[in-house]
mmCIF file of C-alpha atoms in Angstrom:
data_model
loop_
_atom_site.group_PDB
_atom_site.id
_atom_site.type_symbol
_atom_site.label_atom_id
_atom_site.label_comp_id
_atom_site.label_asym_id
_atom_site.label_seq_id
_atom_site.Cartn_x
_atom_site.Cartn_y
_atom_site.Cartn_z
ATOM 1 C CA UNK M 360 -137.248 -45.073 13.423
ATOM 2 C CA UNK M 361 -135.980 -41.436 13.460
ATOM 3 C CA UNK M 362 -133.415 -40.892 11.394
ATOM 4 C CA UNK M 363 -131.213 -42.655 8.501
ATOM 5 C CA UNK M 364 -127.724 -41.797 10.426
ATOM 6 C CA UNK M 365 -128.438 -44.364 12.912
ATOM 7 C CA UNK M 366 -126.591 -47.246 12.142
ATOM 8 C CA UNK M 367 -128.176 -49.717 14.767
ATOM 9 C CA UNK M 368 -130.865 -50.349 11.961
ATOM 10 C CA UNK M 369 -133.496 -53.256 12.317
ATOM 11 C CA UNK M 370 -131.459 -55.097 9.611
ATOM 12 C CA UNK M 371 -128.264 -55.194 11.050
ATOM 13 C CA UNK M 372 -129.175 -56.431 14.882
ATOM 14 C CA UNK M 373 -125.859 -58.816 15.234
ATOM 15 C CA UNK M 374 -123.849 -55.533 15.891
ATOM 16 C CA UNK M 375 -121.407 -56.946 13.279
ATOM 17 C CA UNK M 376 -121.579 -53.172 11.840
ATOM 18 C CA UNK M 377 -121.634 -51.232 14.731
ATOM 19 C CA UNK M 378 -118.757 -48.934 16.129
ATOM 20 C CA UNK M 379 -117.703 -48.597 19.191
ATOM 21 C CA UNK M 380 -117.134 -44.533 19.327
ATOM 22 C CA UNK M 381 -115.794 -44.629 22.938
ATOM 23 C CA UNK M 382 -113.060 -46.312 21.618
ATOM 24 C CA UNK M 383 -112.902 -44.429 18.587
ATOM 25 C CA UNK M 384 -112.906 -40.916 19.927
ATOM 26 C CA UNK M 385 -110.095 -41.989 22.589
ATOM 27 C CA UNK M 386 -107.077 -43.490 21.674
ATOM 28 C CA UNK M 387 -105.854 -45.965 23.511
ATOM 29 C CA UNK M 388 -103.133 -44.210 26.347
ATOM 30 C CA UNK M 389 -100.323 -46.432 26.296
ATOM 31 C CA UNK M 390 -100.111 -45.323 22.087
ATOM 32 C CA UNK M 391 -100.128 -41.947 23.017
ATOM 33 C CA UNK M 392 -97.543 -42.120 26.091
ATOM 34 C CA UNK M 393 -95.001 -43.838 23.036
ATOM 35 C CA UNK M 394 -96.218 -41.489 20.649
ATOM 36 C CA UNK M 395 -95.028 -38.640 22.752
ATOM 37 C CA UNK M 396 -91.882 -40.294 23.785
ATOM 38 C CA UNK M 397 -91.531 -41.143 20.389
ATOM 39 C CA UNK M 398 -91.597 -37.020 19.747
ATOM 40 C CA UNK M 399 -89.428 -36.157 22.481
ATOM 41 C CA UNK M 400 -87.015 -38.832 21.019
ATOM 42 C CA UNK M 401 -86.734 -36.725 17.920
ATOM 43 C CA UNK M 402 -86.615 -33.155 19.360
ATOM 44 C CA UNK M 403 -83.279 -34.169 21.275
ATOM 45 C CA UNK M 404 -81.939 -35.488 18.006
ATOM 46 C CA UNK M 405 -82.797 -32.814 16.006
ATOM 47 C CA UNK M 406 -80.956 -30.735 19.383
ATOM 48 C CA UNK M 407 -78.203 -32.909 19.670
ATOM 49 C CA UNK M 408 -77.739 -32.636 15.728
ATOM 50 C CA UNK M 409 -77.783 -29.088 16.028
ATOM 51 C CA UNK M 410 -75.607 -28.671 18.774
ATOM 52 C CA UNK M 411 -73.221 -30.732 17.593
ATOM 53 C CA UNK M 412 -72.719 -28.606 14.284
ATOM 54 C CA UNK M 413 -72.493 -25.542 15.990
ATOM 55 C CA UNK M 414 -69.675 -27.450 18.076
ATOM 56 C CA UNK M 415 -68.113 -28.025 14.672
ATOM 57 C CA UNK M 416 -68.603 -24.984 12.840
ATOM 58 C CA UNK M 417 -66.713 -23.283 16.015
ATOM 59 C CA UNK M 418 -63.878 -25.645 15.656
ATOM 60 C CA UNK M 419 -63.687 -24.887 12.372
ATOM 61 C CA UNK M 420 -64.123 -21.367 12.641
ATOM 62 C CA UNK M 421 -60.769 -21.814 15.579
ATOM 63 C CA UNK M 422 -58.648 -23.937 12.749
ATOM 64 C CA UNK M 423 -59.169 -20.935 10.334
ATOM 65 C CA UNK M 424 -58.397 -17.961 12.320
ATOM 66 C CA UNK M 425 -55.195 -20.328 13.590
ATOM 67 C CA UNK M 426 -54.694 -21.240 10.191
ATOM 68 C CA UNK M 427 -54.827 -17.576 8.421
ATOM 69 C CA UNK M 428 -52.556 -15.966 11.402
ATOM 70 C CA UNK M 429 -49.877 -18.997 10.932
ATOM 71 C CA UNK M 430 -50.069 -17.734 7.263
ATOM 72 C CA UNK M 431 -50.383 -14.301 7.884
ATOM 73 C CA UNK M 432 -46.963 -14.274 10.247
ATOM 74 C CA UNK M 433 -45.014 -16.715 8.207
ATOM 75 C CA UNK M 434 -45.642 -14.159 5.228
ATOM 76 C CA UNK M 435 -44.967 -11.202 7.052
ATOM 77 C CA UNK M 436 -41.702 -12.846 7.890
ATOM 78 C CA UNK M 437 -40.800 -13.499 4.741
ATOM 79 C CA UNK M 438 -41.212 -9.622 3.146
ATOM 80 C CA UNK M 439 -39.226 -9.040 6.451
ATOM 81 C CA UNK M 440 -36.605 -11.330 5.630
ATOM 82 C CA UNK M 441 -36.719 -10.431 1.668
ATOM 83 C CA UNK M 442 -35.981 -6.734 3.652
ATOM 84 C CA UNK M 443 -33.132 -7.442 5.609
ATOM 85 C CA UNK M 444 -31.387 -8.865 2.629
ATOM 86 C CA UNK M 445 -32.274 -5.973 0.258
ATOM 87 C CA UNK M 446 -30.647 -3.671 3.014
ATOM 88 C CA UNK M 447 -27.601 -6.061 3.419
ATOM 89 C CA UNK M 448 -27.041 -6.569 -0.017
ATOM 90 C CA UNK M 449 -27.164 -2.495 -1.025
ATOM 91 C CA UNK M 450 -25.077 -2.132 2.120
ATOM 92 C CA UNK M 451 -22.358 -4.780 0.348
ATOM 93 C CA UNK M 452 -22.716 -2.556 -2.643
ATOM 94 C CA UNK M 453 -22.025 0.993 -1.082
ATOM 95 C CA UNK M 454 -19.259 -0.857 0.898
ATOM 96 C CA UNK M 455 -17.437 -2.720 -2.393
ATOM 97 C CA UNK M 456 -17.877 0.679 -4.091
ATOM 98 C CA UNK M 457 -15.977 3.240 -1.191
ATOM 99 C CA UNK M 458 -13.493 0.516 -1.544
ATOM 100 C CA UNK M 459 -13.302 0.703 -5.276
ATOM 101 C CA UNK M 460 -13.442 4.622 -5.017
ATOM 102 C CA UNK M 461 -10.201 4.011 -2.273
ATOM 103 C CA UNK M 462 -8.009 1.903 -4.504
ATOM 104 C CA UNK M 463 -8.815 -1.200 -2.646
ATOM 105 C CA UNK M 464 -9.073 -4.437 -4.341
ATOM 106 C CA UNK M 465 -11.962 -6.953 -3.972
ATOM 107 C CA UNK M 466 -10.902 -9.834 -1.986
ATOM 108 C CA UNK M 467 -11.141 -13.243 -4.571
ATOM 109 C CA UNK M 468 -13.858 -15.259 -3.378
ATOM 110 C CA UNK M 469 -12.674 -17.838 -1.134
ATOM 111 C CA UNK M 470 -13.653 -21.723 -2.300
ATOM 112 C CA UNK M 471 -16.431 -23.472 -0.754
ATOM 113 C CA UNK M 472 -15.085 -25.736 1.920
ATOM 114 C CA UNK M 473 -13.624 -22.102 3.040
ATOM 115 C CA UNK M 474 -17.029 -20.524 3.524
ATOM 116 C CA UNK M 475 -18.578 -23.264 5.361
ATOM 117 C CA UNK M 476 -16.318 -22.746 8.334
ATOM 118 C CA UNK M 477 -12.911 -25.585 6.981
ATOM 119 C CA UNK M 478 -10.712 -23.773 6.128
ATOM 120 C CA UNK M 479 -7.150 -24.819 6.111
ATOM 121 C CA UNK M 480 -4.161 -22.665 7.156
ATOM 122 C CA UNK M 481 -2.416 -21.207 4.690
ATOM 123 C CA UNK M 482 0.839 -22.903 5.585
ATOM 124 C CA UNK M 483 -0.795 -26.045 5.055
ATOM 125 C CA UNK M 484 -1.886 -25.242 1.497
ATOM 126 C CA UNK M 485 1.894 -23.607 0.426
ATOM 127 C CA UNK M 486 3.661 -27.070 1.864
ATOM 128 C CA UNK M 487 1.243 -29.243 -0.280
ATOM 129 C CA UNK M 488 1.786 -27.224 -3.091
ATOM 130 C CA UNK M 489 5.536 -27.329 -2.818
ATOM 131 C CA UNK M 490 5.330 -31.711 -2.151
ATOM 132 C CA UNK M 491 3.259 -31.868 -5.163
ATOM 133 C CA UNK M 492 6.005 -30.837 -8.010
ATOM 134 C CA UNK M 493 8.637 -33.476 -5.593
ATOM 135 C CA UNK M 494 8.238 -37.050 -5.197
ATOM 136 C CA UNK M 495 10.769 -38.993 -3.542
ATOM 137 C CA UNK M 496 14.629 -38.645 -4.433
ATOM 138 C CA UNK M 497 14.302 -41.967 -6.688
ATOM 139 C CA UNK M 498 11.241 -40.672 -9.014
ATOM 140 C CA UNK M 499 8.421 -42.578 -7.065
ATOM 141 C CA UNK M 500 5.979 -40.866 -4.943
ATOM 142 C CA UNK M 501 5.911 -41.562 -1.052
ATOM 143 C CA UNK M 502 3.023 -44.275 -1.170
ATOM 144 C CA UNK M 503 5.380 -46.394 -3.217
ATOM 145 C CA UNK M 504 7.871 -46.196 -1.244
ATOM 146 C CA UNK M 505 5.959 -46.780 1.941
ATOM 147 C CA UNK M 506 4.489 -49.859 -0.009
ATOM 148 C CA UNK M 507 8.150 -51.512 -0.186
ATOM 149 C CA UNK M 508 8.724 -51.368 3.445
ATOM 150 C CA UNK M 509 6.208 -53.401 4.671
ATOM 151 C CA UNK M 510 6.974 -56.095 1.975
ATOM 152 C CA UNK M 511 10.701 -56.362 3.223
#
């Protein structure tokens, strides 16, 4: 016997011990075709996963920039607005004061129901006014005598 590495001793003749390095040194093919598959398999995830939050950090990135210039415009608007009424309301204030400076009175504010567009002629208003200190010729007001007419 040569050497001590050999490991098809005398002793051991059944081949109960031995290994099979053919098999050993190549794997079997079908293990590695599902193996690879196995790695391609992952790669596209790992592409797909990527992709897919590049997708949404773009569509983020749009709802921002829509976002900040709906914001930026609406303020904008609003110190253009908060303008326009400083202008109008110093513009009211020169105006009231060449009046003042003329002799001319300030108009009394009108009530509400005036300013939001019912108003009632001023005829209207005078003939209620002058109704409301007369009731009928007998001391009762025109709804009770209405109310006796129908009962007759």
């Amino acid at each position: 016997m040569s050497s001590g590495n050999n490991t098809d001793s005398g002793n051991n003749s059944s081949g109960a011990a031995t290994i099979d390095w053919k098999r050993v040194a190549s794997p079997n093919p079908l293990e590695q075709v599902e193996d690879s598959l196995e790695w391609v398999a992952e790669q596209e995830a790992q592409r797909k996963a990527k992709e897919e939050a590049k997708k949404k950090a773009k569509e983020d990135a749009q709802k921002r920039a829509k976002f900040q210039a709906w914001w930026q415009a609406k303020s904008e608007r609003k110190v253009r607005e908060k303008a326009e009424a400083k202008v109008a309301t110093e513009a009211m204030r020169v105006h009231i004061v060449q009046n003042a400076a003329q002799g001319v009175k300030p108009k009394p504010k009108q009530c509400q129901a005036a300013s939001k567009g019912r108003a009632r002629p001023k005829e209207t208003e005078d003939e209620e006014k002058s109704d409301e200190g007369e009731e009928g010729t007998d001391g009762r007001s025109d709804e009770d005598a209405e109310g006796e007419d129908t009962d007759e």
